[in-house]
Amino acid sequence: MTENQTDNTRRAFFVKLSLGLSALSAFVAGIPVISALLAPLLEKTPEVWRKVADLDDFAIGAVKLVTFENADPEAWAGITASSAAWLRRESESTFTAFSVNCTHLGCPVRWEEGAQLFMCPCHGGVYYKDGTVASGPPPKALVQYRVRINKQQIQIQTAPVPITTL
Amino acid sequence: MKMLKKIWAWIDDRSGITEMLNPLIKHLVPPGSKWSYVFGSATLFCLVLQVITGVALSLLYQPSSSDAYQSLQFITHQAKFGNLLRGIHYFGASAMIIMVGIHMIRVYITAAYKYPREMGWISGVLLLFLTIAMGFTGQLLRWDSNGVWSSVVAAEQLGRIPLIGKLAARLLMGGNTVGGHTLSRFYSYHVFVIPAILFILVAFHLMLVIRNGISEPPKMGRPVDPKTYRQWYKDMLAKVGVPFWPYSAWRDILFGAATIIAIIALAYIYGPPELTQPPNPAYIYTNPKPDWYMLAIFSLFALMPPKIESVVIFVGPVLTVLILLCLPFISHKGERSALRRPWAVFGSICVIVFVFSLFLLGEQSAWSPQFTAKPLTPTAIHSSDTLVIHGAALLYQRGCLYCHKVDNTGGLKGPELTNIARRLSDEDLRVRIVNGGTNMPAYGGILKKEDLTAIIAFLNTRK
């Protein structure tokens, strides 16, 4: 092997080594970066029961806006840690809790007591009192939360913001 | 002075600044590239203004879900010139979107995207969408109730992406709900991620302007032929080209400076948009609405047939981007003159009229219930009959006035009821109210029989 050939082999080796090490360092440095980017998908959010009202606060047929803290709020979330739901007392022992998010594009729906309808301010979606679509663009009924009565307290199980999919 | 000249000569010699910049500043441009060419550089002027005011705002803004609202109140109402600073950043964003839009239309109408400037068009299309993304993420950083609900709306739109919709929505919000991570994410997108891509693409876009040259004003009967164009362009520049600085650049600088002065004047006169309620996702009595440049899309969401809407929310943007990116491959040679491309001009006018109409409709938002509607006054009722008075009261109580107008009161979503009884019989009115329609709830299960009679009695007084 000539001196020139040895040099070329050496050079080829170092080129491969430099590229390989660069790729390795980029890969290793990239792990925490990708992890930060995908953090919301990697962390599991628990679903917990939150007290939203006392049983005595609700007359049968009443619909009220209730608020509760999200399942796993960050210390710096401040008031953004809250969520809301529309809660209706159907009978002595049954309640229905509707998400406040319109199924069209997520805007906050309002309960209009006189009209007995839920109305969305954004694009005019309207729902009947059972949450089914009355008119406008919403593709499906209002999403419901799970509700239970525990020791004279009404509790709602926290859930993700309902995202309408195709 | 002599000393300063010596210092500069040393710096210039060692750094090669003049050597590097001179060819760029003094490169030859075609004659006749006049006022219609200033919108690209005006966009760049706006970008620089946005960067500078953005950096200044970041010195005062707290990018934390719990504190951002208060810090914005501080910037707007307490910080010295804070109101003006926010105003400049707000109007700067609007100006940048207007300038990039006009620039794009000019490039399309004069077919400046044809050979050899296809990459300029492609990078420009990407820059257009990045500019809009900057506008939207910036609007969310206002982090009032409008910002919070707009982030949910954005997540819902991403939710329509097939298969990965929910994951994309969760990624955007930084979790299952709006919370501590949401604002941090939007801050990062607005301040680091999108600007980084934007700067790279702006550099690439400008490099292409130098490499391929500014497109010459089109002339009827002088088509672009890829085989000969580069040589023809080179010869033309050598013969009649003028140095960019100062013979062409002065227009860019003058127009750019005027744009910035106009932005500052608007910011001084009107100030930034006032914040709405604090960012509490449990506060629902708010009416989320995007800034003006997204209003056309906002309108489209209200007006599209519901059956196809979910698909269009995903397919529409993808198709728009694809068509725009494909344009220079579909038509990369031939005539550039607008006079020989009437369909291009017609198409551009149609798009402008369509977008502007949607914008006007969005301003009016006739599809939104008018929650502020007031009960009808005795003058409007104009009757002492108790049944009629009861009927008029029900129109308000049952929310009919949210969507229907009587005289000057009520919403615009449904048909006006002022003289509806002239067109419809009692039976027709009854059927419509009870059964509802495509855009109206069925009130059969909501109204009592006597309520229905009272409402019809009121409507009949206005024949």
XYZ file of C-alpha atoms in Angstrom:
629
model
C 0.000 0.000 0.000
C 1.418 3.352 -1.031
C 1.620 6.338 1.287
C -1.064 8.081 -0.796
C -3.433 5.114 -0.510
C -2.893 4.995 3.269
C -3.712 8.694 3.471
C -6.948 8.211 1.518
C -8.025 5.288 3.699
C -7.227 7.353 6.807
C -9.142 10.342 5.435
C -12.134 8.202 4.518
C -12.143 6.739 8.013
C -12.036 10.183 9.669
C -14.762 11.536 7.382
C -16.982 8.621 8.370
C -16.022 9.039 12.030
C -16.805 12.776 12.016
C -20.155 12.280 10.273
C -21.033 9.348 12.536
C -20.175 11.236 15.710
C -22.098 14.301 14.509
C -25.151 12.153 13.835
C -24.807 10.470 17.231
C -24.483 13.794 19.088
C -27.454 15.238 17.164
C -29.499 12.142 17.988
C -28.641 12.204 21.700
C -29.201 15.978 21.986
C -32.399 15.555 20.004
C -33.986 13.125 22.476
C -34.771 15.708 25.194
C -35.686 18.276 22.525
C -38.220 15.944 20.887
C -39.376 14.921 24.339
C -40.145 18.571 25.205
C -41.919 18.989 21.878
C -44.046 15.894 22.357
C -44.448 16.273 26.140
C -48.248 16.682 25.987
C -48.503 13.327 24.228
C -46.070 11.523 26.504
C -47.646 12.519 29.797
C -50.808 10.830 30.941
C -53.416 13.097 32.481
C -55.454 11.409 35.194
C -59.216 11.748 35.191
C -60.434 12.652 38.650
C -63.781 13.356 40.284
C -64.299 16.992 41.273
C -67.033 18.326 43.518
C -69.050 20.921 41.613
C -72.053 21.535 43.887
C -74.028 20.294 46.846
C -77.074 18.192 46.120
C -79.330 20.693 47.857
C -78.208 23.494 45.515
C -80.141 22.050 42.591
C -83.897 21.918 42.080
C -85.151 19.261 39.677
C -85.023 20.654 36.135
C -82.524 23.387 37.025
C -79.558 24.003 34.739
C -76.510 25.751 36.151
C -72.991 26.520 35.046
C -70.549 24.747 37.341
C -66.819 25.227 37.455
C -64.105 22.888 38.601
C -60.355 22.529 38.604
C -58.724 20.496 35.836
C -57.334 17.060 36.635
C -53.674 17.873 36.969
C -53.125 21.655 36.942
C -49.609 23.034 36.781
C -48.505 25.326 39.611
C -48.214 28.235 37.168
C -51.540 27.674 35.412
C -53.388 30.294 37.473
C -57.001 30.752 36.433
C -56.433 28.751 33.267
C -56.618 25.631 35.452
C -60.417 25.907 35.524
C -63.035 24.265 33.374
C -66.791 24.611 33.272
C -69.799 22.443 32.498
C -73.554 22.867 32.229
C -75.224 20.698 34.875
C -78.899 19.759 34.806
C -80.796 17.921 37.507
C -83.009 15.444 35.706
C -84.567 13.775 38.782
C -83.933 13.121 42.472
C -80.864 11.080 41.707
C -79.833 11.798 38.125
C -77.846 14.639 36.660
C -76.565 15.386 33.189
C -73.393 17.420 32.675
C -72.697 18.931 29.268
C -69.360 20.211 28.074
C -69.432 23.963 27.419
C -67.561 23.413 24.155
C -69.557 23.624 20.954
C -68.849 20.519 18.860
C -68.418 22.732 15.802
C -65.226 24.570 16.745
C -65.078 24.489 20.525
C -66.538 27.927 21.367
C -68.356 28.293 24.712
C -72.089 27.551 24.493
C -74.583 29.375 26.736
C -77.728 27.960 28.269
C -80.687 30.206 27.516
C -83.242 29.421 30.168
C -86.191 31.114 28.428
C -85.533 29.443 25.108
C -84.533 26.127 26.738
C -81.649 25.954 24.271
C -77.877 25.974 24.333
C -76.533 28.610 21.939
C -73.063 29.194 20.576
C -71.977 32.796 19.925
C -69.340 31.997 17.277
C -71.142 30.479 14.296
C -74.687 30.204 15.600
C -74.798 26.529 16.614
C -77.915 25.705 18.683
C -78.632 22.616 20.804
C -81.802 21.364 22.491
C -81.829 20.878 26.236
C -80.783 17.220 25.849
C -77.678 18.384 23.974
C -78.764 17.244 20.508
C -78.205 19.629 17.598
C -81.144 21.966 16.967
C -79.658 24.064 14.168
C -76.492 25.538 12.726
C -73.154 23.959 11.862
C -72.398 21.631 14.845
C -71.806 18.123 13.479
C -72.861 16.289 16.651
C -74.514 16.625 20.056
C -72.845 18.292 23.039
C -70.384 15.982 24.767
C -71.346 14.876 28.274
C -69.230 14.492 31.397
C -69.724 11.612 33.826
C -71.562 12.723 36.957
C -72.051 11.017 40.301
C -73.503 11.808 43.711
C -71.159 11.138 46.554
C -72.064 11.986 50.153
C -74.625 14.618 49.136
C -72.133 16.175 46.763
C -72.420 16.300 42.988
C -69.153 15.314 41.356
C -67.994 15.515 37.752
C -65.255 13.408 36.258
C -62.718 15.645 34.533
C -62.165 14.970 30.840
C -60.169 16.430 27.939
C -61.569 19.302 25.894
C -63.806 17.388 23.447
C -62.196 17.458 20.026
C -64.459 16.701 17.081
C -62.728 14.411 14.596
C -63.567 13.457 11.028
C -12.561 62.625 11.200
C -9.384 61.432 9.580
C -8.914 59.047 12.471
C -12.439 57.680 12.082
C -11.870 57.142 8.357
C -8.696 55.256 9.153
C -10.483 53.057 11.695
C -13.252 52.293 9.195
C -10.695 51.535 6.460
C -9.035 49.040 8.821
C -12.322 47.386 9.798
C -13.453 47.245 6.157
C -10.144 45.798 5.011
C -10.112 43.096 7.653
C -13.829 42.251 7.497
C -14.508 42.725 3.795
C -17.847 44.440 4.442
C -17.795 46.705 1.377
C -16.429 43.908 -0.790
C -19.283 41.663 0.329
C -22.162 44.162 0.270
C -21.302 46.262 -2.782
C -22.270 43.645 -5.373
C -25.569 43.159 -3.539
C -26.381 46.841 -3.202
C -25.273 47.824 -6.659
C -26.484 44.791 -8.625
C -28.214 45.747 -11.846
C -31.983 45.702 -12.047
C -34.223 46.076 -15.099
C -35.420 49.590 -15.837
C -39.104 50.176 -15.249
C -39.274 48.214 -11.995
C -41.123 51.031 -10.298
C -43.877 51.442 -7.696
C -45.553 48.082 -8.221
C -42.302 46.471 -7.027
C -42.216 48.079 -3.581
C -44.566 45.711 -1.714
C -42.035 42.920 -1.183
C -39.550 45.286 0.426
C -42.375 46.913 2.428
C -43.154 43.450 3.845
C -39.501 43.188 4.863
C -39.650 46.636 6.490
C -42.711 45.497 8.454
C -40.928 42.293 9.481
C -37.977 44.271 10.831
C -40.397 46.533 12.699
C -42.171 43.470 14.127
C -38.881 41.945 15.268
C -37.780 45.144 17.005
C -41.137 45.856 18.669
C -41.509 42.149 19.481
C -38.167 42.109 21.278
C -39.191 45.255 23.180
C -42.524 43.674 24.148
C -40.758 40.533 25.356
C -38.884 42.724 27.876
C -42.230 43.567 29.495
C -44.400 40.528 28.780
C -44.671 37.547 31.142
C -45.146 34.397 29.057
C -46.907 32.502 31.816
C -50.533 31.387 31.783
C -51.148 32.939 35.180
C -49.365 36.279 34.692
C -49.535 37.150 30.995
C -52.888 38.949 31.272
C -51.677 41.199 34.092
C -48.423 41.939 32.278
C -50.397 42.951 29.191
C -52.544 45.240 31.325
C -49.296 46.712 32.623
C -47.900 47.183 29.105
C -51.130 48.743 27.862
C -51.974 51.031 30.744
C -48.872 51.640 32.850
C -45.591 51.131 31.024
C -44.125 54.244 29.420
C -45.035 54.116 25.708
C -46.271 50.553 26.327
C -49.597 51.335 24.690
C -47.847 52.717 21.616
C -45.486 49.735 21.520
C -48.363 47.229 21.556
C -50.192 49.346 18.996
C -47.212 49.388 16.625
C -46.808 45.622 16.956
C -50.533 45.120 16.289
C -50.771 47.444 13.277
C -47.365 46.210 12.070
C -48.765 42.670 11.892
C -51.767 43.904 9.947
C -49.573 45.920 7.571
C -47.270 42.946 7.024
C -50.203 40.753 6.038
C -51.574 43.428 3.686
C -48.148 43.985 2.082
C -47.392 40.284 1.658
C -50.868 39.843 0.122
C -50.418 42.686 -2.376
C -46.890 41.494 -3.174
C -48.214 38.024 -3.940
C -51.010 39.348 -6.149
C -48.528 41.533 -8.033
C -46.219 38.564 -8.600
C -49.153 36.461 -9.822
C -50.672 39.113 -12.094
C -47.287 39.835 -13.713
C -46.413 36.098 -13.762
C -43.082 36.826 -12.095
C -43.184 33.255 -10.723
C -42.319 31.827 -14.153
C -38.901 30.522 -15.145
C -36.383 30.946 -13.533
C -38.115 32.303 -10.425
C -40.181 29.253 -9.422
C -38.324 28.830 -6.120
C -38.958 32.471 -5.296
C -42.700 31.803 -5.599
C -42.524 28.590 -3.552
C -40.560 30.233 -0.730
C -42.958 33.194 -0.957
C -46.003 30.954 -0.530
C -44.423 29.391 2.556
C -43.611 32.876 3.866
C -47.230 33.957 3.354
C -48.521 31.116 5.511
C -45.816 31.667 8.126
C -46.829 35.345 8.285
C -50.448 34.355 8.893
C -49.308 31.817 11.504
C -47.347 34.594 13.219
C -50.446 36.770 13.218
C -52.615 34.038 14.688
C -50.161 32.945 17.399
C -49.588 36.611 18.237
C -53.314 37.111 18.699
C -53.346 34.220 21.185
C -50.490 35.781 23.165
C -52.942 38.550 24.067
C -54.083 35.821 26.472
C -57.440 37.188 27.440
C -60.627 35.140 27.199
C -60.565 35.658 23.424
C -57.025 34.233 23.322
C -57.957 31.222 25.435
C -61.020 30.356 23.366
C -59.190 31.017 20.088
C -56.614 28.418 21.113
C -59.461 25.918 21.627
C -60.857 26.827 18.190
C -57.403 26.252 16.652
C -57.159 22.879 18.421
C -60.601 21.936 17.079
C -59.466 22.716 13.549
C -56.407 20.514 13.946
C -58.749 17.846 15.292
C -60.132 17.446 11.762
C -56.797 16.042 10.502
C -57.489 12.387 9.724
C -56.065 9.797 12.151
C -53.842 12.139 14.147
C -56.350 14.948 14.723
C -56.745 14.461 18.479
C -52.996 14.120 18.998
C -52.326 17.292 16.989
C -54.963 19.191 18.968
C -53.473 17.995 22.256
C -50.009 18.956 21.095
C -51.211 22.459 20.196
C -52.901 23.058 23.557
C -50.008 21.513 25.463
C -52.300 18.981 27.107
C -55.847 17.737 27.353
C -57.171 21.127 28.346
C -56.103 24.746 28.230
C -53.659 25.199 31.091
C -50.171 26.117 32.175
C -48.497 24.719 29.062
C -50.797 26.340 26.497
C -49.406 29.850 26.561
C -45.790 28.643 26.899
C -46.253 26.669 23.686
C -47.799 29.535 21.747
C -45.087 31.856 23.041
C -42.424 29.451 21.838
C -44.109 29.078 18.425
C -44.515 32.856 18.050
C -41.130 33.954 19.339
C -38.746 31.131 18.433
C -40.036 28.361 16.184
C -41.928 30.257 13.461
C -39.481 33.229 13.353
C -36.532 30.820 12.973
C -38.140 29.214 9.919
C -39.266 32.635 8.697
C -35.764 34.118 8.864
C -34.263 31.175 6.982
C -36.894 31.477 4.271
C -36.563 35.279 4.058
C -32.803 34.871 3.578
C -33.438 32.222 0.925
C -36.072 34.411 -0.777
C -33.677 37.397 -0.890
C -30.813 35.235 -2.093
C -33.029 34.108 -4.976
C -33.807 37.727 -5.851
C -30.070 38.344 -6.218
C -29.430 35.063 -8.030
C -32.275 35.250 -10.545
C -32.663 39.019 -10.628
C -35.787 41.119 -10.237
C -38.322 40.151 -12.869
C -38.536 42.738 -15.631
C -41.917 44.418 -16.186
C -43.857 42.122 -18.540
C -44.421 43.093 -22.149
C -47.131 41.737 -24.382
C -45.724 39.411 -27.030
C -42.486 38.736 -25.128
C -43.029 35.250 -23.678
C -40.632 33.542 -21.294
C -38.618 30.840 -23.028
C -36.576 28.792 -20.537
C -34.036 27.981 -23.250
C -33.096 31.570 -23.915
C -34.388 33.578 -20.979
C -31.272 33.674 -18.762
C -29.019 34.858 -21.574
C -31.622 37.385 -22.751
C -31.986 38.729 -19.171
C -28.197 38.991 -18.778
C -27.831 40.866 -22.072
C -30.753 43.153 -21.235
C -29.214 44.063 -17.858
C -25.822 44.716 -19.417
C -27.463 47.001 -21.963
C -30.087 48.926 -20.006
C -29.845 47.736 -16.369
C -29.565 50.296 -13.567
C -27.853 49.818 -10.188
C -30.312 48.805 -7.475
C -28.849 51.460 -5.158
C -29.793 54.239 -5.468
C -31.865 54.269 -8.679
C -34.350 51.608 -7.692
C -33.934 51.266 -3.921
C -35.088 54.794 -3.146
C -38.676 53.833 -3.969
C -38.492 50.821 -1.644
C -37.059 52.914 1.156
C -39.519 55.768 0.656
C -42.536 53.446 0.579
C -41.198 51.346 3.482
C -40.628 54.439 5.606
C -44.107 55.779 4.731
C -45.598 52.410 5.719
C -43.845 52.503 9.083
C -44.933 56.104 9.697
C -48.531 55.097 8.867
C -48.287 52.141 11.305
C -46.996 54.402 14.081
C -49.705 56.987 13.345
C -52.446 54.320 13.512
C -50.978 52.959 16.740
C -50.899 56.451 18.219
C -54.446 57.327 17.133
C -56.249 54.030 17.763
C -53.938 52.168 20.143
C -53.805 48.383 20.457
C -56.953 46.271 20.744
C -58.260 46.350 24.307
C -58.051 43.078 26.204
C -61.304 41.246 26.869
C -61.964 39.314 30.105
C -59.183 37.449 31.991
C -58.106 34.087 30.533
C -60.474 31.913 32.511
C -61.671 28.888 30.484
C -64.581 28.617 32.925
C -65.790 32.070 31.920
C -68.086 31.391 28.990
C -69.862 34.691 28.416
C -67.477 35.742 25.721
C -67.638 35.879 21.959
C -64.340 34.656 20.498
C -63.565 36.319 17.221
C -60.281 36.402 15.304
C -58.436 39.507 14.157
C -59.514 40.897 10.794
C -57.120 38.826 8.680
C -58.735 35.576 9.841
C -62.312 36.871 9.595
C -62.828 35.494 6.088
C -62.064 31.970 7.326
C -64.237 32.580 10.398
C -67.111 33.437 8.024
C -66.458 30.418 5.864
C -66.884 28.168 8.908
C -70.335 29.658 9.503
C -71.491 29.569 5.899
C -70.242 26.225 4.634
C -72.776 23.390 4.397
C -72.359 21.517 7.728
C -72.212 18.148 5.969
C -68.958 18.915 4.170
C -67.473 21.311 6.681
C -65.378 18.901 8.746
C -63.756 17.587 5.578
C -63.215 21.065 4.132
C -61.553 22.288 7.349
C -58.790 19.778 6.648
C -58.830 19.461 2.865
C -59.276 23.203 2.155
C -55.970 24.464 3.585
C -54.035 21.450 2.248
C -55.468 21.953 -1.233
C -54.847 25.721 -1.147
C -51.182 25.235 -0.214
C -50.743 22.496 -2.835
C -52.326 24.545 -5.639
C -50.193 27.568 -4.793
C -47.025 25.472 -4.604
C -47.826 23.738 -7.888
C -48.549 26.949 -9.811
C -45.018 27.516 -11.188
C -44.883 23.888 -12.343
C -48.211 24.161 -14.132
C -47.288 27.406 -15.857
C -43.565 28.088 -15.951
C -43.168 29.640 -19.385
C -44.978 31.718 -21.979
C -46.727 35.065 -21.754
C -46.328 37.158 -18.619
C -48.366 40.170 -19.600
C -51.690 40.459 -17.751
C -53.299 41.534 -21.060
C -52.540 38.094 -22.509
C -53.600 36.284 -19.313
C -57.177 37.506 -18.784
C -58.183 34.401 -16.812
C -55.388 35.024 -14.324
C -56.645 38.566 -13.819
C -60.253 37.393 -13.596
C -59.274 34.658 -11.096
C -57.375 37.158 -8.955
C -60.343 39.549 -8.931
C -62.674 36.670 -7.997
C -60.421 35.638 -5.092
C -60.161 39.250 -3.860
C -63.935 39.792 -4.098
C -64.617 36.421 -2.423
C -62.230 37.065 0.481
C -63.393 40.664 0.921
C -67.060 39.594 0.904
C -66.350 36.957 3.531
C -64.522 39.603 5.557
C -67.551 41.925 5.420
C -69.860 39.060 6.358
C -67.536 38.219 9.237
C -67.680 41.819 10.443
C -71.455 41.573 10.527
C -71.552 37.955 11.839
C -75.261 37.724 11.101
C -75.195 34.008 12.009
C -74.356 34.740 15.649
C -77.271 35.031 18.069
C -77.608 38.610 19.262
C -77.573 38.006 23.014
C -77.824 41.734 23.665
C -81.254 42.015 22.016
C -83.685 44.037 24.156
C -87.392 43.343 24.799
C -89.778 45.057 22.383
C -90.938 48.472 23.568
C -94.632 49.444 23.986
C -94.237 51.627 20.879
C -93.078 48.617 18.874
C -95.875 46.434 20.290
C -98.500 49.146 19.656
C -101.408 47.234 21.203
C -103.279 46.996 24.480
C -104.465 43.439 23.844
C -102.964 41.262 26.604
C -102.515 38.317 24.231
C -100.535 40.488 21.814
C -98.435 41.965 24.632
C -97.757 38.457 25.933
C -96.762 37.311 22.436
C -94.332 40.201 22.067
C -92.816 39.424 25.464
C -92.383 35.783 24.461
C -90.407 36.761 21.383
C -87.803 38.138 23.751
C -88.082 35.543 26.526
C -87.829 32.534 24.193
C -84.814 33.934 22.410
C -86.616 34.557 19.079
C -85.166 38.071 18.988
C -81.620 36.687 19.182
C -82.012 35.634 15.565
C -85.002 37.577 14.192
C -85.477 41.284 13.845
C -88.684 43.136 14.682
C -88.469 46.783 13.656
C -84.960 47.749 14.793
C -84.555 45.137 17.508
C -83.082 41.678 17.155
C -80.548 39.539 15.342
C -79.973 38.948 11.655
C -79.632 35.174 11.508
C -83.233 34.440 10.572
C -85.731 36.316 8.410
C -87.065 39.605 9.726
C -90.397 39.203 11.516
C -91.591 42.823 11.301
C -94.099 42.091 8.565
C -93.815 38.323 8.315
C -97.587 37.889 8.677
C -98.047 39.599 5.306
C -96.262 36.696 3.651
C -97.290 33.758 5.823
C -100.693 32.593 7.002
C -101.369 31.599 10.632
C -100.976 27.948 9.691
C -97.679 28.575 7.883
C -96.332 30.457 10.901
C -97.452 27.693 13.247
C -95.789 24.982 11.129
C -92.523 26.900 10.883
C -92.325 27.687 14.584
C -93.259 24.176 15.692
C -91.100 22.262 13.212
C -88.228 24.702 12.816
C -86.026 24.481 9.744
C -82.465 23.926 8.600
C -81.333 26.952 10.489
C -83.970 27.181 13.197
C -84.690 24.973 16.197
C -88.099 23.267 16.371
C -89.987 25.115 19.087
C -92.728 22.474 19.257
C -91.313 20.984 22.421
C -90.432 24.361 23.934
C -93.544 26.524 23.478
C -96.938 25.820 24.994
C -99.939 25.923 22.665
C -101.157 29.192 24.188
C -97.685 30.744 23.837
C -97.703 29.872 20.163
C -101.121 31.491 19.761
C -99.879 34.653 21.535
C -96.804 34.932 19.298
C -98.904 34.527 16.153
C -101.386 37.075 17.506
C -98.550 39.581 17.910
C -97.157 38.907 14.434
C -100.636 39.339 12.965
C -100.874 42.882 14.330
C -98.132 43.901 11.943
C -99.731 42.911 8.652
